[in-house]
């Protein structure tokens, strides 16, 4: 039995903002864009770090941990570097992802980003672990004032996860490619609406929408829905 590398493929909603908006976040900027669309890192102006933990069902074996460090630089004509990680599971089964990103502005309205990932899945003592390398690329643009779009492709090269032989037939497992496209509209300083379509090559599209309302300076109210799997946040 092969060890299938699935880290990063589940596309977890990492970060409080994304999780609250049903992961409708491909067009959002900030430090947590390291986990969603690296192009969004260009809005980070200072060294920034963050950690995240989620356990929706109160079962420690289903815990999700993540973190990041973002560093804007002046060399190479400017840009932003990001280092991120995520870990899902426990000792007998876990997925891990480590990513190194670079993002850069192209003019006033466009940003691009790229990230190189190391993905690893571990399954108990009998099956061991398997790791592979993948890449992500992203674009964000402000089409007109207050209207932004985001495009992100995870694993466009279809990295190989595992290869095994059964009855003289060689089978190659590949990490799925995931395409995300979305837009946001800022109605005022307090209200943002987002919409996104996500398509995994192996599953039907997921349609997501989110809303963010800034009630006071330090309090945001957020919500979201997604069609596949059906969920509300």
GROMACS .gro file of C-alpha atoms in nm:
model
  233
    1UNK     CA    1   0.000   0.000   0.000
    2UNK     CA    2   0.148   0.340  -0.096
    3UNK     CA    3   0.170   0.636   0.135
    4UNK     CA    4  -0.027   0.909  -0.037
    5UNK     CA    5   0.102   1.261   0.018
    6UNK     CA    6  -0.198   1.479   0.089
    7UNK     CA    7  -0.050   1.765   0.289
    8UNK     CA    8  -0.169   2.098   0.159
    9UNK     CA    9  -0.417   1.934  -0.079
   10UNK     CA   10  -0.707   1.962   0.165
   11UNK     CA   11  -0.671   2.341   0.134
   12UNK     CA   12  -0.755   2.406   0.498
   13UNK     CA   13  -0.905   2.744   0.586
   14UNK     CA   14  -0.603   2.866   0.781
   15UNK     CA   15  -0.622   3.193   0.973
   16UNK     CA   16  -0.919   3.338   1.160
   17UNK     CA   17  -1.027   3.561   0.871
   18UNK     CA   18  -1.030   3.289   0.606
   19UNK     CA   19  -1.187   3.030   0.836
   20UNK     CA   20  -1.469   3.267   0.931
   21UNK     CA   21  -1.541   3.350   0.565
   22UNK     CA   22  -1.568   2.986   0.445
   23UNK     CA   23  -1.217   3.005   0.295
   24UNK     CA   24  -1.335   3.261   0.038
   25UNK     CA   25  -0.994   3.426   0.062
   26UNK     CA   26  -0.798   3.398  -0.263
   27UNK     CA   27  -0.837   3.772  -0.323
   28UNK     CA   28  -0.754   3.885   0.032
   29UNK     CA   29  -0.417   4.036   0.119
   30UNK     CA   30  -0.212   4.029   0.438
   31UNK     CA   31   0.028   3.796   0.616
   32UNK     CA   32  -0.207   3.496   0.610
   33UNK     CA   33  -0.207   3.511   0.230
   34UNK     CA   34   0.099   3.288   0.266
   35UNK     CA   35  -0.152   3.004   0.310
   36UNK     CA   36  -0.404   3.111   0.043
   37UNK     CA   37  -0.254   3.328  -0.233
   38UNK     CA   38   0.105   3.439  -0.195
   39UNK     CA   39   0.048   3.746  -0.415
   40UNK     CA   40  -0.138   3.900  -0.121
   41UNK     CA   41   0.183   3.922   0.082
   42UNK     CA   42   0.281   4.244  -0.098
   43UNK     CA   43   0.053   4.445   0.131
   44UNK     CA   44   0.265   4.349   0.435
   45UNK     CA   45   0.497   4.640   0.522
   46UNK     CA   46   0.665   4.514   0.839
   47UNK     CA   47   0.808   4.189   0.973
   48UNK     CA   48   0.503   3.989   1.078
   49UNK     CA   49   0.446   3.654   1.244
   50UNK     CA   50   0.142   3.454   1.344
   51UNK     CA   51   0.023   3.119   1.479
   52UNK     CA   52  -0.310   2.942   1.437
   53UNK     CA   53  -0.475   2.639   1.595
   54UNK     CA   54  -0.813   2.484   1.521
   55UNK     CA   55  -0.995   2.183   1.662
   56UNK     CA   56  -1.358   2.191   1.553
   57UNK     CA   57  -1.470   1.864   1.707
   58UNK     CA   58  -1.278   1.863   2.033
   59UNK     CA   59  -1.070   1.564   1.920
   60UNK     CA   60  -0.697   1.623   1.952
   61UNK     CA   61  -0.624   1.383   1.666
   62UNK     CA   62  -0.806   1.623   1.430
   63UNK     CA   63  -0.618   1.934   1.539
   64UNK     CA   64  -0.478   2.176   1.281
   65UNK     CA   65  -0.176   2.390   1.367
   66UNK     CA   66  -0.022   2.655   1.143
   67UNK     CA   67   0.208   2.953   1.150
   68UNK     CA   68   0.401   3.201   0.940
   69UNK     CA   69   0.672   3.465   0.930
   70UNK     CA   70   0.663   3.739   0.665
   71UNK     CA   71   0.962   3.961   0.580
   72UNK     CA   72   0.950   4.260   0.341
   73UNK     CA   73   1.290   4.331   0.180
   74UNK     CA   74   1.458   4.618  -0.005
   75UNK     CA   75   1.699   4.420  -0.224
   76UNK     CA   76   1.604   4.255  -0.555
   77UNK     CA   77   1.406   4.569  -0.633
   78UNK     CA   78   1.181   4.504  -0.336
   79UNK     CA   79   0.938   4.228  -0.253
   80UNK     CA   80   0.819   4.015   0.037
   81UNK     CA   81   0.937   3.674   0.158
   82UNK     CA   82   0.720   3.439   0.358
   83UNK     CA   83   0.781   3.117   0.548
   84UNK     CA   84   0.475   2.913   0.646
   85UNK     CA   85   0.389   2.574   0.792
   86UNK     CA   86   0.083   2.366   0.872
   87UNK     CA   87   0.036   2.036   1.054
   88UNK     CA   88  -0.282   1.828   1.069
   89UNK     CA   89  -0.332   1.507   1.263
   90UNK     CA   90  -0.140   1.319   1.532
   91UNK     CA   91   0.147   1.072   1.567
   92UNK     CA   92  -0.023   0.781   1.384
   93UNK     CA   93  -0.143   0.992   1.092
   94UNK     CA   94  -0.044   1.345   0.999
   95UNK     CA   95  -0.003   1.581   0.706
   96UNK     CA   96   0.266   1.848   0.711
   97UNK     CA   97   0.337   2.136   0.475
   98UNK     CA   98   0.627   2.383   0.476
   99UNK     CA   99   0.629   2.667   0.225
  100UNK     CA  100   0.878   2.934   0.118
  101UNK     CA  101   0.715   3.221  -0.071
  102UNK     CA  102   0.816   3.535  -0.258
  103UNK     CA  103   0.573   3.807  -0.370
  104UNK     CA  104   0.621   4.128  -0.565
  105UNK     CA  105   0.413   4.422  -0.686
  106UNK     CA  106   0.388   4.489  -1.059
  107UNK     CA  107   0.282   4.851  -1.072
  108UNK     CA  108   0.015   4.998  -0.847
  109UNK     CA  109  -0.264   4.747  -0.911
  110UNK     CA  110  -0.103   4.406  -0.967
  111UNK     CA  111   0.083   4.160  -0.745
  112UNK     CA  112   0.227   3.816  -0.815
  113UNK     CA  113   0.355   3.544  -0.586
  114UNK     CA  114   0.518   3.204  -0.595
  115UNK     CA  115   0.575   2.942  -0.326
  116UNK     CA  116   0.775   2.621  -0.310
  117UNK     CA  117   0.630   2.357  -0.079
  118UNK     CA  118   0.755   2.048   0.094
  119UNK     CA  119   0.463   1.811   0.159
  120UNK     CA  120   0.481   1.505   0.383
  121UNK     CA  121   0.230   1.244   0.497
  122UNK     CA  122   0.306   1.000   0.780
  123UNK     CA  123   0.095   0.689   0.849
  124UNK     CA  124   0.178   0.489   1.162
  125UNK     CA  125   0.483   0.271   1.210
  126UNK     CA  126   0.404   0.015   0.940
  127UNK     CA  127   0.368   0.249   0.643
  128UNK     CA  128   0.619   0.520   0.734
  129UNK     CA  129   0.616   0.856   0.560
  130UNK     CA  130   0.640   1.001   0.214
  131UNK     CA  131   0.741   1.350   0.106
  132UNK     CA  132   0.741   1.546  -0.217
  133UNK     CA  133   0.789   1.898  -0.350
  134UNK     CA  134   0.520   2.115  -0.511
  135UNK     CA  135   0.480   2.474  -0.626
  136UNK     CA  136   0.207   2.738  -0.601
  137UNK     CA  137   0.158   3.056  -0.807
  138UNK     CA  138  -0.084   3.343  -0.755
  139UNK     CA  139  -0.200   3.678  -0.890
  140UNK     CA  140  -0.401   3.958  -0.734
  141UNK     CA  141  -0.524   4.272  -0.909
  142UNK     CA  142  -0.734   4.578  -0.834
  143UNK     CA  143  -0.942   4.603  -1.150
  144UNK     CA  144  -1.109   4.926  -1.047
  145UNK     CA  145  -1.136   5.107  -0.717
  146UNK     CA  146  -1.274   4.870  -0.450
  147UNK     CA  147  -1.299   4.568  -0.686
  148UNK     CA  148  -1.022   4.308  -0.647
  149UNK     CA  149  -0.963   3.968  -0.802
  150UNK     CA  150  -0.740   3.679  -0.707
  151UNK     CA  151  -0.621   3.374  -0.901
  152UNK     CA  152  -0.420   3.091  -0.749
  153UNK     CA  153  -0.297   2.755  -0.876
  154UNK     CA  154  -0.169   2.491  -0.639
  155UNK     CA  155   0.058   2.228  -0.796
  156UNK     CA  156   0.035   2.319  -1.168
  157UNK     CA  157   0.314   2.067  -1.238
  158UNK     CA  158   0.114   1.772  -1.094
  159UNK     CA  159   0.390   1.657  -0.861
  160UNK     CA  160   0.420   1.283  -0.807
  161UNK     CA  161   0.303   1.160  -0.467
  162UNK     CA  162   0.382   0.790  -0.493
  163UNK     CA  163   0.449   0.510  -0.737
  164UNK     CA  164   0.369   0.146  -0.674
  165UNK     CA  165   0.338  -0.181  -0.859
  166UNK     CA  166   0.046  -0.425  -0.840
  167UNK     CA  167   0.051  -0.741  -1.055
  168UNK     CA  168   0.316  -0.595  -1.286
  169UNK     CA  169   0.111  -0.278  -1.338
  170UNK     CA  170   0.285   0.042  -1.229
  171UNK     CA  171   0.053   0.309  -1.092
  172UNK     CA  172   0.154   0.668  -1.022
  173UNK     CA  173  -0.034   0.876  -0.767
  174UNK     CA  174  -0.015   1.251  -0.820
  175UNK     CA  175  -0.091   1.546  -0.597
  176UNK     CA  176  -0.414   1.709  -0.722
  177UNK     CA  177  -0.399   2.045  -0.896
  178UNK     CA  178  -0.629   2.306  -0.740
  179UNK     CA  179  -0.743   2.623  -0.918
  180UNK     CA  180  -0.905   2.911  -0.728
  181UNK     CA  181  -1.058   3.229  -0.869
  182UNK     CA  182  -1.238   3.495  -0.672
  183UNK     CA  183  -1.326   3.859  -0.632
  184UNK     CA  184  -1.407   4.101  -0.354
  185UNK     CA  185  -1.589   4.429  -0.341
  186UNK     CA  186  -1.539   4.687  -0.069
  187UNK     CA  187  -1.870   4.864  -0.020
  188UNK     CA  188  -1.734   5.094   0.250
  189UNK     CA  189  -1.453   5.110   0.503
  190UNK     CA  190  -1.655   4.865   0.712
  191UNK     CA  191  -1.803   4.610   0.468
  192UNK     CA  192  -1.632   4.366   0.229
  193UNK     CA  193  -1.805   4.093   0.027
  194UNK     CA  194  -1.614   3.804  -0.132
  195UNK     CA  195  -1.699   3.527  -0.377
  196UNK     CA  196  -1.480   3.242  -0.498
  197UNK     CA  197  -1.484   2.927  -0.709
  198UNK     CA  198  -1.242   2.645  -0.627
  199UNK     CA  199  -1.185   2.346  -0.855
  200UNK     CA  200  -0.984   2.037  -0.772
  201UNK     CA  201  -0.910   1.820  -1.076
  202UNK     CA  202  -1.069   1.523  -0.895
  203UNK     CA  203  -1.384   1.687  -0.753
  204UNK     CA  204  -1.667   1.914  -0.860
  205UNK     CA  205  -1.631   2.293  -0.813
  206UNK     CA  206  -1.687   2.452  -0.475
  207UNK     CA  207  -1.859   2.791  -0.469
  208UNK     CA  208  -1.787   3.006  -0.165
  209UNK     CA  209  -1.894   3.347  -0.040
  210UNK     CA  210  -1.799   3.555   0.261
  211UNK     CA  211  -1.873   3.885   0.430
  212UNK     CA  212  -1.675   4.098   0.672
  213UNK     CA  213  -1.815   4.385   0.879
  214UNK     CA  214  -1.599   4.603   1.101
  215UNK     CA  215  -1.827   4.684   1.393
  216UNK     CA  216  -1.565   4.890   1.578
  217UNK     CA  217  -1.193   4.947   1.531
  218UNK     CA  218  -1.086   4.620   1.693
  219UNK     CA  219  -1.393   4.403   1.631
  220UNK     CA  220  -1.480   4.229   1.303
  221UNK     CA  221  -1.791   4.023   1.237
  222UNK     CA  222  -1.746   3.763   0.963
  223UNK     CA  223  -1.945   3.484   0.803
  224UNK     CA  224  -1.942   3.262   0.497
  225UNK     CA  225  -2.096   2.968   0.311
  226UNK     CA  226  -1.959   2.707   0.071
  227UNK     CA  227  -2.134   2.462  -0.159
  228UNK     CA  228  -1.895   2.165  -0.161
  229UNK     CA  229  -1.868   2.050   0.101
  230UNK     CA  230  -2.176   2.236   0.224
  231UNK     CA  231  -2.075   2.443   0.525
  232UNK     CA  232  -2.140   2.767   0.709
  233UNK     CA  233  -1.902   2.970   0.921
   0.00000   0.00000   0.00000
